[in-house]
Amino acid sequence: MAVNKFWTIDHACGHTVESDLSDRPADRRAGYARWLASRDCSGCWRASREEDIKTKVEWLAKQRATDQAEAEAWSEQYRMPPLDGTDRAVAWATRCRRQLVSAAYTALVVEGTTSAAEWEAIEDAVRPLTRAGWWLDQRDADPADLPELLEAASASDRPTENPYF
């Protein structure tokens, strides 16, 4: 007698599904059927994933809006000029700039040996860098490397000599 290839699975969600387990070795079908029974059917699983994705997308949108508001407030507080680029790039780069400069302050001043006067010079070097792409390129940089990165920035990253327009 051949081992069943088709199994009736009573899923944890309450649905009953006829499953073709012929792609499994004969000696593993019963165990796999038991495992399937402890799970939701594929329709319920997909529905729960879609709900999880919706919730995650909503949470991410709220988090991004909060981060954006904080980055804009930070930019205003420290007199950072607006960035140049597409709307999407500018929004993302504004968050990247705040994150990198804040982390650099912690690494260089709070935990390092950079003086307040040296930090002001670094801040002054940050202001003219208004190309959003430059900040996006530096988003994974080590914060302690910020002074060196500022020196390496090209003239195209600094579209004007007067950062205060």
mmCIF file of C-alpha atoms in Angstrom, residues 2-164:
data_model
loop_
_atom_site.group_PDB
_atom_site.id
_atom_site.type_symbol
_atom_site.label_atom_id
_atom_site.label_comp_id
_atom_site.label_asym_id
_atom_site.label_seq_id
_atom_site.Cartn_x
_atom_site.Cartn_y
_atom_site.Cartn_z
ATOM 1 C CA ALA A 2 1.360 3.446 -0.939
ATOM 2 C CA VAL A 3 1.797 6.254 1.581
ATOM 3 C CA ASN A 4 -0.803 8.987 1.217
ATOM 4 C CA LYS A 5 0.113 11.841 -1.089
ATOM 5 C CA PHE A 6 -2.963 13.927 -0.311
ATOM 6 C CA TRP A 7 -3.630 14.894 3.279
ATOM 7 C CA THR A 8 -6.586 16.675 4.838
ATOM 8 C CA ILE A 9 -5.109 19.329 7.110
ATOM 9 C CA ASP A 10 -7.166 20.977 9.866
ATOM 10 C CA HIS A 11 -5.228 24.224 10.317
ATOM 11 C CA ALA A 12 -4.935 26.186 13.559
ATOM 12 C CA CYS A 13 -7.055 28.972 12.030
ATOM 13 C CA GLY A 14 -9.989 26.551 11.735
ATOM 14 C CA HIS A 15 -9.844 26.021 7.979
ATOM 15 C CA THR A 16 -9.568 22.565 6.461
ATOM 16 C CA VAL A 17 -7.441 22.186 3.338
ATOM 17 C CA GLU A 18 -6.659 19.208 1.130
ATOM 18 C CA SER A 19 -2.867 19.340 0.621
ATOM 19 C CA ASP A 20 -0.760 17.535 -1.953
ATOM 20 C CA LEU A 21 2.380 16.400 -0.119
ATOM 21 C CA SER A 22 3.771 14.295 -2.977
ATOM 22 C CA ASP A 23 6.796 16.610 -3.200
ATOM 23 C CA ARG A 24 7.875 15.378 0.270
ATOM 24 C CA PRO A 25 9.602 12.048 0.900
ATOM 25 C CA ALA A 26 7.059 9.422 1.974
ATOM 26 C CA ASP A 27 8.571 9.071 5.449
ATOM 27 C CA ARG A 28 8.231 12.816 6.145
ATOM 28 C CA ARG A 29 4.681 13.478 5.001
ATOM 29 C CA ALA A 30 2.981 12.670 8.302
ATOM 30 C CA GLY A 31 5.329 14.941 10.272
ATOM 31 C CA TYR A 32 4.898 17.752 7.753
ATOM 32 C CA ALA A 33 1.110 17.351 7.867
ATOM 33 C CA ARG A 34 1.249 17.632 11.674
ATOM 34 C CA TRP A 35 3.393 20.787 11.379
ATOM 35 C CA LEU A 36 0.981 22.304 8.834
ATOM 36 C CA ALA A 37 -1.920 21.613 11.205
ATOM 37 C CA SER A 38 -0.226 23.745 13.869
ATOM 38 C CA ARG A 39 -0.118 26.726 11.473
ATOM 39 C CA ASP A 40 -2.693 28.970 9.822
ATOM 40 C CA CYS A 41 -3.720 28.067 6.280
ATOM 41 C CA SER A 42 -1.953 29.966 3.514
ATOM 42 C CA GLY A 43 -4.918 32.327 2.985
ATOM 43 C CA CYS A 44 -5.052 33.329 6.655
ATOM 44 C CA TRP A 45 -1.267 33.584 6.816
ATOM 45 C CA ARG A 46 -1.229 35.959 3.806
ATOM 46 C CA ALA A 47 -4.027 38.055 5.309
ATOM 47 C CA SER A 48 -2.171 38.391 8.609
ATOM 48 C CA ARG A 49 1.046 39.324 6.774
ATOM 49 C CA GLU A 50 -0.776 42.013 4.800
ATOM 50 C CA GLU A 51 -2.156 43.397 8.055
ATOM 51 C CA ASP A 52 1.312 43.280 9.628
ATOM 52 C CA ILE A 53 2.749 45.068 6.596
ATOM 53 C CA LYS A 54 0.048 47.765 6.780
ATOM 54 C CA THR A 55 0.783 48.275 10.473
ATOM 55 C CA LYS A 56 4.525 48.394 9.803
ATOM 56 C CA VAL A 57 4.104 50.867 6.946
ATOM 57 C CA GLU A 58 1.917 53.123 9.126
ATOM 58 C CA TRP A 59 4.420 52.946 11.993
ATOM 59 C CA LEU A 60 7.305 53.685 9.643
ATOM 60 C CA ALA A 61 5.486 56.687 8.148
ATOM 61 C CA LYS A 62 4.822 58.102 11.632
ATOM 62 C CA GLN A 63 8.420 57.477 12.699
ATOM 63 C CA ARG A 64 9.780 59.088 9.546
ATOM 64 C CA ALA A 65 7.519 62.122 10.047
ATOM 65 C CA THR A 66 8.719 62.457 13.641
ATOM 66 C CA ASP A 67 12.367 62.103 12.584
ATOM 67 C CA GLN A 68 11.827 64.650 9.810
ATOM 68 C CA ALA A 69 10.287 67.179 12.195
ATOM 69 C CA GLU A 70 13.178 66.703 14.638
ATOM 70 C CA ALA A 71 15.740 67.082 11.847
ATOM 71 C CA GLU A 72 14.106 70.273 10.600
ATOM 72 C CA ALA A 73 13.936 71.711 14.127
ATOM 73 C CA TRP A 74 17.599 70.789 14.616
ATOM 74 C CA SER A 75 18.508 72.465 11.305
ATOM 75 C CA GLU A 76 16.758 75.628 12.377
ATOM 76 C CA GLN A 77 18.275 75.579 15.875
ATOM 77 C CA TYR A 78 21.817 75.270 14.515
ATOM 78 C CA ARG A 79 21.208 77.621 11.573
ATOM 79 C CA MET A 80 21.777 74.980 8.921
ATOM 80 C CA PRO A 81 20.771 76.156 5.452
ATOM 81 C CA PRO A 82 18.264 74.219 3.363
ATOM 82 C CA LEU A 83 19.678 71.447 1.218
ATOM 83 C CA ASP A 84 19.540 71.296 -2.583
ATOM 84 C CA GLY A 85 18.087 68.336 -4.456
ATOM 85 C CA THR A 86 14.815 66.579 -5.109
ATOM 86 C CA ASP A 87 12.158 66.769 -2.397
ATOM 87 C CA ARG A 88 12.694 63.136 -1.470
ATOM 88 C CA ALA A 89 16.488 63.470 -1.361
ATOM 89 C CA VAL A 90 16.327 66.699 0.649
ATOM 90 C CA ALA A 91 14.043 65.132 3.276
ATOM 91 C CA TRP A 92 16.272 62.091 3.650
ATOM 92 C CA ALA A 93 19.510 64.082 3.566
ATOM 93 C CA THR A 94 18.213 66.464 6.243
ATOM 94 C CA ARG A 95 17.773 63.479 8.553
ATOM 95 C CA CYS A 96 21.202 62.092 7.565
ATOM 96 C CA ARG A 97 22.903 65.449 8.201
ATOM 97 C CA ARG A 98 21.357 65.740 11.664
ATOM 98 C CA GLN A 99 22.303 62.172 12.532
ATOM 99 C CA LEU A 100 25.896 62.444 11.318
ATOM 100 C CA VAL A 101 26.623 65.862 12.810
ATOM 101 C CA SER A 102 25.001 64.993 16.157
ATOM 102 C CA ALA A 103 26.914 61.717 16.344
ATOM 103 C CA ALA A 104 30.135 63.520 15.387
ATOM 104 C CA TYR A 105 29.595 66.017 18.207
ATOM 105 C CA THR A 106 29.234 63.137 20.662
ATOM 106 C CA ALA A 107 32.275 61.286 19.283
ATOM 107 C CA LEU A 108 34.569 64.303 18.967
ATOM 108 C CA VAL A 109 33.536 66.646 21.787
ATOM 109 C CA VAL A 110 31.697 64.642 24.436
ATOM 110 C CA GLU A 111 33.791 61.475 24.194
ATOM 111 C CA GLY A 112 36.833 62.892 22.395
ATOM 112 C CA THR A 113 39.275 65.744 22.811
ATOM 113 C CA THR A 114 37.824 68.329 20.402
ATOM 114 C CA SER A 115 37.406 71.727 22.037
ATOM 115 C CA ALA A 116 34.322 73.929 21.713
ATOM 116 C CA ALA A 117 36.215 76.310 19.408
ATOM 117 C CA GLU A 118 37.331 73.433 17.182
ATOM 118 C CA TRP A 119 33.750 72.162 17.060
ATOM 119 C CA GLU A 120 32.498 75.596 15.993
ATOM 120 C CA ALA A 121 34.943 75.470 13.079
ATOM 121 C CA ILE A 122 33.575 72.047 12.136
ATOM 122 C CA GLU A 123 30.011 73.370 12.351
ATOM 123 C CA ASP A 124 30.988 76.308 10.139
ATOM 124 C CA ALA A 125 32.389 73.846 7.595
ATOM 125 C CA VAL A 126 29.133 71.851 7.668
ATOM 126 C CA ARG A 127 26.882 74.787 6.781
ATOM 127 C CA PRO A 128 28.063 75.392 3.188
ATOM 128 C CA LEU A 129 27.549 71.735 2.265
ATOM 129 C CA THR A 130 24.059 71.997 0.854
ATOM 130 C CA ARG A 131 24.028 69.266 -1.785
ATOM 131 C CA ALA A 132 21.640 66.605 -0.480
ATOM 132 C CA GLY A 133 23.523 63.865 -2.325
ATOM 133 C CA TRP A 134 26.687 64.565 -0.350
ATOM 134 C CA TRP A 135 24.893 63.935 2.945
ATOM 135 C CA LEU A 136 23.253 60.792 1.571
ATOM 136 C CA ASP A 137 26.660 59.499 0.481
ATOM 137 C CA GLN A 138 27.997 60.029 4.024
ATOM 138 C CA ARG A 139 25.068 58.401 5.863
ATOM 139 C CA ASP A 140 27.112 55.335 6.843
ATOM 140 C CA ALA A 141 30.324 57.227 7.616
ATOM 141 C CA ASP A 142 32.036 57.009 10.975
ATOM 142 C CA PRO A 143 31.034 60.192 12.843
ATOM 143 C CA ALA A 144 34.624 60.708 14.011
ATOM 144 C CA ASP A 145 35.620 61.056 10.346
ATOM 145 C CA LEU A 146 33.424 64.124 9.778
ATOM 146 C CA PRO A 147 36.294 66.682 9.802
ATOM 147 C CA GLU A 148 38.191 64.710 7.165
ATOM 148 C CA LEU A 149 35.041 64.237 5.080
ATOM 149 C CA LEU A 150 34.368 67.976 5.209
ATOM 150 C CA GLU A 151 37.862 68.678 3.911
ATOM 151 C CA ALA A 152 37.377 66.190 1.082
ATOM 152 C CA ALA A 153 34.089 67.728 -0.083
ATOM 153 C CA SER A 154 34.336 69.290 -3.528
ATOM 154 C CA ALA A 155 33.291 72.747 -4.687
ATOM 155 C CA SER A 156 30.150 71.276 -6.275
ATOM 156 C CA ASP A 157 29.017 70.244 -2.786
ATOM 157 C CA ARG A 158 29.286 73.896 -1.697
ATOM 158 C CA PRO A 159 27.240 75.880 -4.220
ATOM 159 C CA THR A 160 27.824 79.239 -2.554
ATOM 160 C CA GLU A 161 30.457 80.844 -0.386
ATOM 161 C CA ASN A 162 27.825 82.555 1.756
ATOM 162 C CA PRO A 163 25.966 79.808 3.667
ATOM 163 C CA TYR A 164 23.407 82.291 4.988
#
